[in-house]
Coordinates of C-alpha atoms in Angstrom, one line a residue:
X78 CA 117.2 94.2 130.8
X79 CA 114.6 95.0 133.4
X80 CA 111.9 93.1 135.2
X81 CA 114.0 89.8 134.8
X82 CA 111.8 86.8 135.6
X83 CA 112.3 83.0 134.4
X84 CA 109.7 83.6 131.4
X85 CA 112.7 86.3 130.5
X86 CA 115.6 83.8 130.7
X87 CA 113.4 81.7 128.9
X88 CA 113.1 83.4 126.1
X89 CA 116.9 84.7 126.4
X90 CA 117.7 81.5 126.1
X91 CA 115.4 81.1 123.1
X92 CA 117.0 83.7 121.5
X93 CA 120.6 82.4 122.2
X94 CA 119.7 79.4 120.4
X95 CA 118.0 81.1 117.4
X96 CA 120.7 82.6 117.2
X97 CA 123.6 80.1 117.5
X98 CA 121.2 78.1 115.0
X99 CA 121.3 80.6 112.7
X100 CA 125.2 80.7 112.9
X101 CA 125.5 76.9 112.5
X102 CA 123.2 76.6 109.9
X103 CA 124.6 79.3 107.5
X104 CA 128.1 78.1 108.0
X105 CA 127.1 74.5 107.0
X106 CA 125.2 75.6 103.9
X107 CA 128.3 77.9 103.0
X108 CA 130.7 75.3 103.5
X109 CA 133.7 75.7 100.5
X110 CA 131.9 79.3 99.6
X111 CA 135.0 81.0 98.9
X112 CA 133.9 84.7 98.4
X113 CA 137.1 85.6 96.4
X114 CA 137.1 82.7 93.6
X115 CA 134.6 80.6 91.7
X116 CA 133.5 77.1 92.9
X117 CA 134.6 75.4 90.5
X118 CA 132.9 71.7 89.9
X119 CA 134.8 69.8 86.9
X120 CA 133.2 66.1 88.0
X121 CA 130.7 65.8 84.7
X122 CA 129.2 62.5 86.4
X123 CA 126.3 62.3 87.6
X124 CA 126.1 62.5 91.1
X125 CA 123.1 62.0 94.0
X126 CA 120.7 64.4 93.2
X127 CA 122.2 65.6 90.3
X128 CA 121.3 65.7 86.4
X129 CA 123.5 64.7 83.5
X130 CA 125.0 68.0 82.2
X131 CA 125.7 69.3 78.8
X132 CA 129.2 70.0 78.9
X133 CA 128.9 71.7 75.1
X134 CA 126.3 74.3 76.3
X135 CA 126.8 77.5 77.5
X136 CA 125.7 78.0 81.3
X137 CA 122.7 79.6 82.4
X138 CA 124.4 83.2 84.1
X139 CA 122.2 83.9 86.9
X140 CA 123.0 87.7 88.1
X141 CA 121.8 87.9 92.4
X142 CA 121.8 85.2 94.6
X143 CA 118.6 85.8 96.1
X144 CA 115.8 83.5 96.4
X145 CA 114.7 84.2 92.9
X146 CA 118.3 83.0 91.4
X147 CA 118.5 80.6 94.0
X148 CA 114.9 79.0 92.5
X149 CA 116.3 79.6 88.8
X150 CA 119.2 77.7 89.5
X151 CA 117.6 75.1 90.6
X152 CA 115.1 74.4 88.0
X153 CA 118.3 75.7 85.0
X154 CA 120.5 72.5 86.7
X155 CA 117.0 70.4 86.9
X156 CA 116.9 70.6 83.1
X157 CA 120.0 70.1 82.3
X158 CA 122.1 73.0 82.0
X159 CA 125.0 74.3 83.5
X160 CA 124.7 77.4 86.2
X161 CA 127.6 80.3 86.6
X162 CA 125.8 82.3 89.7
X163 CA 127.6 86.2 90.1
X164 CA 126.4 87.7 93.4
X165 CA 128.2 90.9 94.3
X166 CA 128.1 90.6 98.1
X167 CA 130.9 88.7 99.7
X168 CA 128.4 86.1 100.5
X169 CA 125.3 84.8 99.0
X170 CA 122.0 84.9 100.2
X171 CA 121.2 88.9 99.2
X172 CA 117.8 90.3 101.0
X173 CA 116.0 86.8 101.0
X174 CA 117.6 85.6 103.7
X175 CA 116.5 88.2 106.0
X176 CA 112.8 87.5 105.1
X177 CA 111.1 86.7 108.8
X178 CA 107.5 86.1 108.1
X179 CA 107.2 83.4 105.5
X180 CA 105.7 82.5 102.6
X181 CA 102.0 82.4 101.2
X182 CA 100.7 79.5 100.0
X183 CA 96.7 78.9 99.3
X184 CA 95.3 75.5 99.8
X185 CA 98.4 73.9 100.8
X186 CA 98.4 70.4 103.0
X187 CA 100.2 72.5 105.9
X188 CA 96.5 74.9 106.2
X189 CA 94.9 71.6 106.3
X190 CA 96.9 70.4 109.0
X191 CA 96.1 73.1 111.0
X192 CA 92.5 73.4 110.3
X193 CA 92.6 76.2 107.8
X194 CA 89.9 75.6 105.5
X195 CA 88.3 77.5 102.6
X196 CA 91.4 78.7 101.2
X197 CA 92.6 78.8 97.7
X198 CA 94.3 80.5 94.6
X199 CA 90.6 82.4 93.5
X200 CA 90.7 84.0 97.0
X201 CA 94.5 84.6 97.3
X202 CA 94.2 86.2 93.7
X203 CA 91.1 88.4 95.0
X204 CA 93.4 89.6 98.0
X205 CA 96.5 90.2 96.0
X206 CA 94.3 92.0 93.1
X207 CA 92.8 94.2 96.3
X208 CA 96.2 94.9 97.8
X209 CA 97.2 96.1 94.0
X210 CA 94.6 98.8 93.8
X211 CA 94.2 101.7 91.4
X212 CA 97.6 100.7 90.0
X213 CA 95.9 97.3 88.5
X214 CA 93.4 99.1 86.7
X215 CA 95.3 101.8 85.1
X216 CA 98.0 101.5 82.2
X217 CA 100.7 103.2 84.1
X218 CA 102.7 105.3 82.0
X219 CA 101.8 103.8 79.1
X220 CA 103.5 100.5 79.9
X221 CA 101.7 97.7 81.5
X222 CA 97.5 97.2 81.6
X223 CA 95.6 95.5 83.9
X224 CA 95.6 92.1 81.6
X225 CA 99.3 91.2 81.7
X226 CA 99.2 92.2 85.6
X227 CA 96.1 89.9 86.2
X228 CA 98.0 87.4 84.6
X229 CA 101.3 88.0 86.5
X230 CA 99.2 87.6 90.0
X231 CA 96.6 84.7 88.8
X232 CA 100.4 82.5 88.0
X233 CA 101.7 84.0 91.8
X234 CA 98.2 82.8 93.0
X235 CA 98.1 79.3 91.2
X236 CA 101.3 77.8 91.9
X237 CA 101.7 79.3 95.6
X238 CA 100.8 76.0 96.7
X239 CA 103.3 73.8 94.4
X240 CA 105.6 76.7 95.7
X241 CA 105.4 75.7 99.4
X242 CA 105.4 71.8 98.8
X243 CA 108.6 72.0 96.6
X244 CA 110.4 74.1 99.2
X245 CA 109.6 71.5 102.0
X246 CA 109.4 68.3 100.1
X247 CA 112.6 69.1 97.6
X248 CA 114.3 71.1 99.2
X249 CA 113.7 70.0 102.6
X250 CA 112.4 73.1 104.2
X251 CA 109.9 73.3 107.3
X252 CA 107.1 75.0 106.9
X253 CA 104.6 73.9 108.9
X254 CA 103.4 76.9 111.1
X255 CA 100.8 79.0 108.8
X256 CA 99.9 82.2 110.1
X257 CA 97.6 85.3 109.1
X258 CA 99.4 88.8 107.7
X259 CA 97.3 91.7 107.4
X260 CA 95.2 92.2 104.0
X261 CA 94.8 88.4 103.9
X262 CA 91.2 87.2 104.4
X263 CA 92.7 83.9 105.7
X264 CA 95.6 82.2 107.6
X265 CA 98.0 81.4 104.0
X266 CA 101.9 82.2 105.5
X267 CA 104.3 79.6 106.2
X268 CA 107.4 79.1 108.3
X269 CA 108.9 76.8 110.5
X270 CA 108.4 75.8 113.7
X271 CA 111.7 76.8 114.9
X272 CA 115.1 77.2 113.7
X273 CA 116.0 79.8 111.4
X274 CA 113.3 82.3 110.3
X275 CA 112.2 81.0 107.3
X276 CA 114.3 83.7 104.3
X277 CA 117.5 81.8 105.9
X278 CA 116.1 78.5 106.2
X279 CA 115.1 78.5 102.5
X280 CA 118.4 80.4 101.0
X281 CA 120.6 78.0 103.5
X282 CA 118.9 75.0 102.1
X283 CA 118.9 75.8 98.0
X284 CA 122.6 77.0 98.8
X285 CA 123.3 73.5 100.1
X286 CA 121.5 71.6 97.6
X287 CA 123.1 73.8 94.6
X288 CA 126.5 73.5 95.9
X289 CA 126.7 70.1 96.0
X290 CA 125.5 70.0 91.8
X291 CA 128.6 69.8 89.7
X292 CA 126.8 71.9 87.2
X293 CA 127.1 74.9 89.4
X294 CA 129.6 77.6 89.9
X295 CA 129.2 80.9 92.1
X296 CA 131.4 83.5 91.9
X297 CA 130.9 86.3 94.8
X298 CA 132.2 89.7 95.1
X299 CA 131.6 89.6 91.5
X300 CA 130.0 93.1 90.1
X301 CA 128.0 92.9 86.6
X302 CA 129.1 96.3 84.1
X303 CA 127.0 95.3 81.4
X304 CA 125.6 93.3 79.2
X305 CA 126.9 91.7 76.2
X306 CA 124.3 92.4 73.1
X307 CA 124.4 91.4 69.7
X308 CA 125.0 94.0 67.2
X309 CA 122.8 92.0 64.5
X310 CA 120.2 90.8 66.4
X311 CA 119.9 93.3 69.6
X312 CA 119.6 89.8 72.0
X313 CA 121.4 89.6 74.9
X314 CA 124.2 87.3 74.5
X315 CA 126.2 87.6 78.5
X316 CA 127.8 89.3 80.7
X317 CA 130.8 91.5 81.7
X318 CA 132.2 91.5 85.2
X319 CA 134.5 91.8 87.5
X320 CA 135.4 90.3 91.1
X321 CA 137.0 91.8 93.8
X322 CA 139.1 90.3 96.5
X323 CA 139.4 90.3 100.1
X324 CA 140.8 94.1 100.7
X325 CA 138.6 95.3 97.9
X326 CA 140.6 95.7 94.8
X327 CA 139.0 94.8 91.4
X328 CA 140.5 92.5 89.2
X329 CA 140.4 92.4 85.6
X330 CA 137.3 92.5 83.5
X331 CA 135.9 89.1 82.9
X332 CA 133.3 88.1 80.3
X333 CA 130.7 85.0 80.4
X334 CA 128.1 84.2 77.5
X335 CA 125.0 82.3 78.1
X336 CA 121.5 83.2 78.6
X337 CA 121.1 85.6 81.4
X338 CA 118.6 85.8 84.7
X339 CA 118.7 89.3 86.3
X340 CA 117.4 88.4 89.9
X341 CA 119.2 91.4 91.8
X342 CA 116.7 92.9 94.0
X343 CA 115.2 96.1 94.3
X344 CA 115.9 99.6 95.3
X345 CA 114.7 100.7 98.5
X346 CA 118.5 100.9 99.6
X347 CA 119.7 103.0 97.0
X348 CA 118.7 105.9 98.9
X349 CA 120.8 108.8 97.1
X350 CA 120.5 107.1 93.4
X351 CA 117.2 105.4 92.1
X352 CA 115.0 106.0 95.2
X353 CA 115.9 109.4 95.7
X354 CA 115.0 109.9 91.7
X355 CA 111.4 108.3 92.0
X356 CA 110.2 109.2 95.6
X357 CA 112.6 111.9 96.6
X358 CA 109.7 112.7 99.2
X359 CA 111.2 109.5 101.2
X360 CA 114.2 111.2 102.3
X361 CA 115.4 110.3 105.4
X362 CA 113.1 107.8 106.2
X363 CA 114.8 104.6 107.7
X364 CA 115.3 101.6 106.1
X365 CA 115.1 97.3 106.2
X366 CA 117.8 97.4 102.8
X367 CA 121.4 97.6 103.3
X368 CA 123.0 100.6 101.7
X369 CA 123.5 99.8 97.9
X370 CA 122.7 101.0 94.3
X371 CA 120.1 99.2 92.1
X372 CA 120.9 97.3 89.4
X373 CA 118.1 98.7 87.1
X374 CA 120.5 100.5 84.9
X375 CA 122.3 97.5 83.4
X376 CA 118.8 96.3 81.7
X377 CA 118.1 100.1 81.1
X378 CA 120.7 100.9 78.9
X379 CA 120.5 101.7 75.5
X380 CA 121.8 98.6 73.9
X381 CA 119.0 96.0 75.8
X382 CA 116.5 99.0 76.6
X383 CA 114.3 97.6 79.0
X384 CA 110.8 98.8 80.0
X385 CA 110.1 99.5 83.5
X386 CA 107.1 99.9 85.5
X387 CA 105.6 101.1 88.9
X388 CA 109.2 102.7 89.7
X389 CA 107.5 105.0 92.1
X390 CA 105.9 102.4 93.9
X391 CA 108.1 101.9 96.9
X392 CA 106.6 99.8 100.0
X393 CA 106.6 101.8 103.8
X394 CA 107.0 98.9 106.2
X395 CA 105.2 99.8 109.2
X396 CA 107.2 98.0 111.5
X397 CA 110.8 98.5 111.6
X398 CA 112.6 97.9 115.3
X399 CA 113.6 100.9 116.8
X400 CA 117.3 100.0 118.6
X401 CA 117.4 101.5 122.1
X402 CA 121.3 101.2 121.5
X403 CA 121.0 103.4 118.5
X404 CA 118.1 104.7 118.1
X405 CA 118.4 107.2 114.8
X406 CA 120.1 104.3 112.8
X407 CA 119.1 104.2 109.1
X408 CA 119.2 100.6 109.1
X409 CA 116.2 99.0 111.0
X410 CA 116.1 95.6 111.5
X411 CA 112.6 94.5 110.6
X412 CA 110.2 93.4 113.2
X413 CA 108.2 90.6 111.5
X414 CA 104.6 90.8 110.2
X415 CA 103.5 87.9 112.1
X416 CA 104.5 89.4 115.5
X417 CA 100.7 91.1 114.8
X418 CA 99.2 88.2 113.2
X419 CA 99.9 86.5 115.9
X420 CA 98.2 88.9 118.2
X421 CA 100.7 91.8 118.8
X422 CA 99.3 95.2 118.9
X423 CA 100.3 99.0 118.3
X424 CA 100.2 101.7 120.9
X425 CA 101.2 105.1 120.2
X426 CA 103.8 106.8 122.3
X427 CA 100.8 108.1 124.6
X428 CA 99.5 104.0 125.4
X429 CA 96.7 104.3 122.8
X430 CA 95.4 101.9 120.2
X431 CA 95.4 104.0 116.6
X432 CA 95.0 101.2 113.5
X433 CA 93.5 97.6 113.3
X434 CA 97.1 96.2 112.7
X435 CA 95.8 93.5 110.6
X436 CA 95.4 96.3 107.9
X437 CA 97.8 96.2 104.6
X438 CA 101.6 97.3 105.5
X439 CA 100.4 100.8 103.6
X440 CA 97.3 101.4 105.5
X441 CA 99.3 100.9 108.5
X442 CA 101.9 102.4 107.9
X443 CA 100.0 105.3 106.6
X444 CA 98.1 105.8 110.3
X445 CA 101.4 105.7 111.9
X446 CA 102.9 108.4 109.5
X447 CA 99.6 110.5 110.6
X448 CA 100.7 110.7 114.1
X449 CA 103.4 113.1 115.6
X450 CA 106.7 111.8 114.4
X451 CA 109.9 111.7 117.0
X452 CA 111.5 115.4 117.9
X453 CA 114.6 114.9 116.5
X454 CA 117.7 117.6 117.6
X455 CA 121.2 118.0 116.1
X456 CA 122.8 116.1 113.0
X457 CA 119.9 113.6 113.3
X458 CA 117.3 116.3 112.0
X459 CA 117.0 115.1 108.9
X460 CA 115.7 111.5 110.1
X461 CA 112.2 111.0 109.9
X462 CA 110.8 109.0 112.4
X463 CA 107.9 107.4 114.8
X464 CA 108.0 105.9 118.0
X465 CA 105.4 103.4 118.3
X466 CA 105.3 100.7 120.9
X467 CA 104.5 96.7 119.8
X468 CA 103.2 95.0 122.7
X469 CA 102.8 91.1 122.4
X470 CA 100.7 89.3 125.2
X471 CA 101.7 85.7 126.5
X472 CA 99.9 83.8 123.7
X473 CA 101.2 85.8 121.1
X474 CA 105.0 86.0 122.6
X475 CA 104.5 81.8 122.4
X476 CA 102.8 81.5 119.0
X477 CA 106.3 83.9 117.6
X478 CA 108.2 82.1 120.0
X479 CA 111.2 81.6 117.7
X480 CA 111.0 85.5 116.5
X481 CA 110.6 87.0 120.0
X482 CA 113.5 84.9 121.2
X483 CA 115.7 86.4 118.8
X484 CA 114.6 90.1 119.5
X485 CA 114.9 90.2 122.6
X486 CA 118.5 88.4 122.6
X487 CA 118.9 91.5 120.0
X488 CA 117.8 94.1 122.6
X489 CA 114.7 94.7 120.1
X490 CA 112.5 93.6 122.6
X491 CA 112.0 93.2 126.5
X492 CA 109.5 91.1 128.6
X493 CA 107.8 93.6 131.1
X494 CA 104.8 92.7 133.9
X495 CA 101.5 94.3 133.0
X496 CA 101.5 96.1 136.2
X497 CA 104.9 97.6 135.2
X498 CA 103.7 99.1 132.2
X499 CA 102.4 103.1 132.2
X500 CA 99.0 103.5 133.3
X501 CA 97.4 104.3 130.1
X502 CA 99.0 101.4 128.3
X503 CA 97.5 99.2 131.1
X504 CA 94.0 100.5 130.3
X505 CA 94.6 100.0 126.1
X506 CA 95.7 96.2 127.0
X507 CA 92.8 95.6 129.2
X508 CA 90.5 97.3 126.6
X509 CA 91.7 95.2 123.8
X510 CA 91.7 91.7 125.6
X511 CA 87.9 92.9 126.6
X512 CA 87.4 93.1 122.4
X513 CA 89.2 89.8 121.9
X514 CA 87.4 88.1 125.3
X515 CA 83.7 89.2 123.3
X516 CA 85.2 88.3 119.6
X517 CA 84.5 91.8 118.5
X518 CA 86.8 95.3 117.9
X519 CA 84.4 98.0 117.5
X520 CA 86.9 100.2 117.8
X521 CA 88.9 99.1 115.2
X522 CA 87.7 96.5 113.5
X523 CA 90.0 93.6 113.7
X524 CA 88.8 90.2 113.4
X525 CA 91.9 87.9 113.9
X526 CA 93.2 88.6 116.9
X527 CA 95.9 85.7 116.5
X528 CA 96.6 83.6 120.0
X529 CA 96.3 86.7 122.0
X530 CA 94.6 84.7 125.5
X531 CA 95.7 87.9 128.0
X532 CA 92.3 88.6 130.0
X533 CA 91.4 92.3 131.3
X534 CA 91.5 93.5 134.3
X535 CA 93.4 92.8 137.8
X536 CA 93.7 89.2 136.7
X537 CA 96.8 90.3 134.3
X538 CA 98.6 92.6 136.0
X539 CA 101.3 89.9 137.2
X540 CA 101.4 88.6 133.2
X541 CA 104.6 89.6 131.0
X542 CA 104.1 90.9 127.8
X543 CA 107.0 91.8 125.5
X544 CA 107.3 95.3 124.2
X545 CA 110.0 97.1 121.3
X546 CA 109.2 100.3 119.5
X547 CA 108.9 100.7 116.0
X548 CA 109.0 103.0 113.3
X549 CA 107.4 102.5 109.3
X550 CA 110.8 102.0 106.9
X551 CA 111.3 101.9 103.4
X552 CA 111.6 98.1 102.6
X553 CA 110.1 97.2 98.9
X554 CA 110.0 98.4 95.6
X555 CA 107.3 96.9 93.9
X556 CA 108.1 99.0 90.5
X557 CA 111.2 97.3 88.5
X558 CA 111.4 95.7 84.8
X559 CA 108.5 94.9 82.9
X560 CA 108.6 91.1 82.1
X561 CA 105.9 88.7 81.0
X562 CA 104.6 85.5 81.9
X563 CA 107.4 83.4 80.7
X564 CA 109.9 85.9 82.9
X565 CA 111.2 87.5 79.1
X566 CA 112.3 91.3 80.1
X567 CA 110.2 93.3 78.1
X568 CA 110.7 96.5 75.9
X569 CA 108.9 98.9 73.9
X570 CA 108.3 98.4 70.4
X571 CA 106.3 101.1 69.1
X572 CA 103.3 100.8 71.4
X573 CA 103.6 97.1 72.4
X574 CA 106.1 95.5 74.8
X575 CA 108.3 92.7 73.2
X576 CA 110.9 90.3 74.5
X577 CA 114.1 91.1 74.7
X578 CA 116.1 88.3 73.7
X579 CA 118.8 85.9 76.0
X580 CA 117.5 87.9 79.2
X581 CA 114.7 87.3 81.9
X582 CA 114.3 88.2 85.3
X583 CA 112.1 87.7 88.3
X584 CA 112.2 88.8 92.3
X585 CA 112.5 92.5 93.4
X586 CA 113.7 93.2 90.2
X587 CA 110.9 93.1 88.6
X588 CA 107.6 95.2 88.1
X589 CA 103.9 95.0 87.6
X590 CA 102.7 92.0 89.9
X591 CA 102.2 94.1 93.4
X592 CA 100.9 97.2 92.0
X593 CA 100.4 99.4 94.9
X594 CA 101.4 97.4 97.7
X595 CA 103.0 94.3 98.2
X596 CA 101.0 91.5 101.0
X597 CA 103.1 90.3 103.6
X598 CA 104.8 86.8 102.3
X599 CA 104.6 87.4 98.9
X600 CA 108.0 88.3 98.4
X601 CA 109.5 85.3 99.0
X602 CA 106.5 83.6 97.3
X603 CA 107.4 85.7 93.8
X604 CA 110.9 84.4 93.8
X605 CA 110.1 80.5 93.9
X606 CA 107.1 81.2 91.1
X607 CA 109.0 83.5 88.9
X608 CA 112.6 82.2 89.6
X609 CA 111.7 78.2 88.6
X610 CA 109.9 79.7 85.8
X611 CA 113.1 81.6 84.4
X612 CA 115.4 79.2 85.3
X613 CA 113.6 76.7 82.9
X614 CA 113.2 79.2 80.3
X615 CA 116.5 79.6 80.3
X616 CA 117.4 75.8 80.5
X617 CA 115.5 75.8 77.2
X618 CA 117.5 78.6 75.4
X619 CA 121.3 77.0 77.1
X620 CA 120.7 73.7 75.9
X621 CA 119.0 74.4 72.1
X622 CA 122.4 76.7 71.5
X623 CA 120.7 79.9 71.2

């Protein structure tokens, strides 16, 4: 790393401890998380923190172990039932826990704490309904209208804030830093003050508390083949599936009844099957998802027939890193939201400003994508990418202290004097900390300008800012299975859209709450709504015998 100074170390040392508290954390909340067998609880007493169970019920089979099945789980054992979790990664967790910017929540105690006033679930709703666009107001394809969307977002609106106070008063989750992404009108996203960023702090601390339930069994390296339907009444009535163990070889096919919760994520990694189908025109583009096919045809075949929605609405990040160590990688590690609301800034490969980067994640991406991509030679020809620099003054490399720290331990990120920068990037920072010194980007037009405090001039030139380039990645589907308020999967009957018996879903999976793009801490925010809401619907079905 060059320009070493002690604010460097500093943050090196940061990052070491992110880090190392990242390692120490997950392998306390995996403790006993066998990935080859089941975790198997046969103590029916009740325990701390623990329900009675109904030991004559079938289980609640919760299929992903993402935040949404995490949050179903929770609620299913809550009520009563019984929980079999099948996650087909070797560990549990799936994309949640690599969520880095937080979660919205409007009106919570945490704003008030910090002074954030004027917020609440009318004005989240009017921002989420904004950052929907045309898609809200059209029937698209003939399968969802703008009523059961408004109602999918006022729900995601009105319990944000229950959202936020049951991850940090049941679960135990910090979440008292609140910071502003772009399309929000107000400061609403939540994460800790340090530790882990918050996807891992939530998914470590649901794992923990669901592990120690002796209602609940998780089975990893366990793949779903179908779905069991009834032949009499067309509900779905299980699951068939099989685990693999440690070198890989599948064992025989099992089979599980119970209601079931589909919670397995979206797309955007299944870069050769469902995502080159529906936006073929993304090919090559980098992206945030590990390589794996969706699990959209399980609830699309024949026998359960689901509905789907919005499956060409896939989200362009604007901000995946760009590894100096490999820099045509197709897996970007995500460089967080609140790195710019907390005062970073874009540059293009020429030192200029080009976007107000509190935009939405597709207008920004979308002004990046209108620049001159990378010249790339060779084998790599077929990646499409941009090399765009994120710059970070002091005040913004303390606010994302935690973040930074980690980057740059990463080798995403480096700490660089002003004076050391190129002479046209040194004239874009001092012409931005101008506009942030008067309150006003005429150029632009941003009006948060986060904890940036760098002046202009000759005054800075001995200040560090941290810099990483970046590149827009494919990193959300916001198209999936139609489902309703009650999280029911939906299908077509005739022109109306009906339950489908025994199934629900809710996360990534799903379509027809973010329309045409998704705001910035709304992802994790959908899987705590949606996934308590399912996990109780199913409760409800597991313990009446249905």
């Amino acid at each position: 790393m060059r320009h070493c100074s002690r604010s460097s170390l500093v943050y090196f040392v940061i990052g070491v401890a992110a880090a190392i508290s990242c390692m120490i954390y997950f392998r306390r909340a995996h403790t006993n998380l066998d990935p080859k067998i089941d975790i198997i609880k046969t103590n029916t007493t009740t325990t701390t923190g623990a329900l009675n169970i109904n030991t004559m019920s079938k289980p609640v089979i919760t299929v992903g172990s993402g935040l949404a099945g995490l949050s179903a789980a929770y609620e299913a054992l809550k009520a009563g039932a019984k929980v079999h979790m099948l996650e087909r990664a070797p560990k549990p967790g799936g994309n949640s826990i690599k969520a880095s910017s937080g979660i919205n929540g409007a009106g919570t105690r945490f704003q008030k704490d910090k002074d954030i006033t004027g917020d609440s679930s009318a004005k989240f709703f009017e921002d989420s309904t904004k950052s929907a666009g045309t898609r809200l107001l059209s029937q698209t394809g003939g399968v969802l209208s703008e009523e059961p969307r408004r109602e999918l977002i006022e729900i995601l609106a009105a319990q944000s804030a229950d959202a936020v106070n049951w991850l940090a008063d049941d679960v135990g989750v910090d979440l008292r830093t609140v910071a502003q992404l772009g399309g929000h009108s107000i400061a609403r996203t939540h994460r800790g003050a340090s530790g882990p960023p918050p996807g891992a702090a939530i998914v470590g601390a649901l794992l923990k508390k669901l592990t120690a339930d002796p209602g609940f069994t998780l089975t990893t390296s366990a793949n779903v083949e179908a779905l069991t339907v009834s032949s009499e009444t067309g509900a779905v009535t299980g699951v068939r599936y099989t685990v693999a163990d440690a070198d890989g070889k599948t064992g025989e096919t099992q089979e599980i009844s119970g209601p079931v919760i589909f919670a397995t994520g979206g797309f955007a990694g299944d870069a050769h099957g469902l995502l080159a189908k529906h936006r073929p025109d993304l090919a090559g583009m980098p992206s945030t998802n590990d390589a794996r096919p969706g699990s959209h045809g399980l609830l699309a075949d024949a026998a359960v027939g689901a509905a789907f929605v919005d499956m060409d609405s896939v989200q362009i990040h604007p901000t995946g890193f760009v590894d100096p160590k490999d820099p045509v990688a197709g897996y970007k590690f995500l460089a967080a939201e609140a790195l710019r609301g907390e005062g970073g800034i874009l540059l293009t490969s020429e030192g200029g400003r080009f976007v107000n980067e509190m935009e939405r994640r597709d207008v920004a991406s979308a002004a990046i994508m209108a620049l001159p991509p990378r010249s790339v030679q060779g084998e790599d020809a077929s990646v499409r990418q941009w090399d765009v620099t994120l710059l970070l003054d002091p005040g913004a490399s303390e606010a994302a202290g935690s973040h930074l720290g980690f980057y740059i331990f990463k080798g995403l990120m480096q700490k660089v004097k002003v004076k050391d920068l190129p002479p046209d990037v040194i004239a874009a920072v001092d012409k931005y900390a101008a506009a942030v010194a008067a309150g006003r980007d005429d150029e632009f037009g941003r009006k948060t300008f986060g904890h940036w405090r760098l002046p202009s001039g000759e005054a800075n030139r001995e200040e560090e800012v941290a810099i990483g380039t970046v590149t827009p990645v494919t990193h959300f589907t916001m198209g999936g299975v139609a489902f309703n308020a009650k999280t029911q999967v939906l299908k077509r009957k005739g022109d109306a859209l009906v339950p489908v018996d025994g199934v629900w879903a809710a996360g990534e999976i799903t379509g027809g709450i973010h329309g045409d793009n998704r705001l910035g801490g709304s992802s994790l925010l959908e899987c705590a709504v949606f996934g308590r809401i399912a996990g109780s619907e199913a409760a409800k079905s597991s313990l009446s015998g249905a």
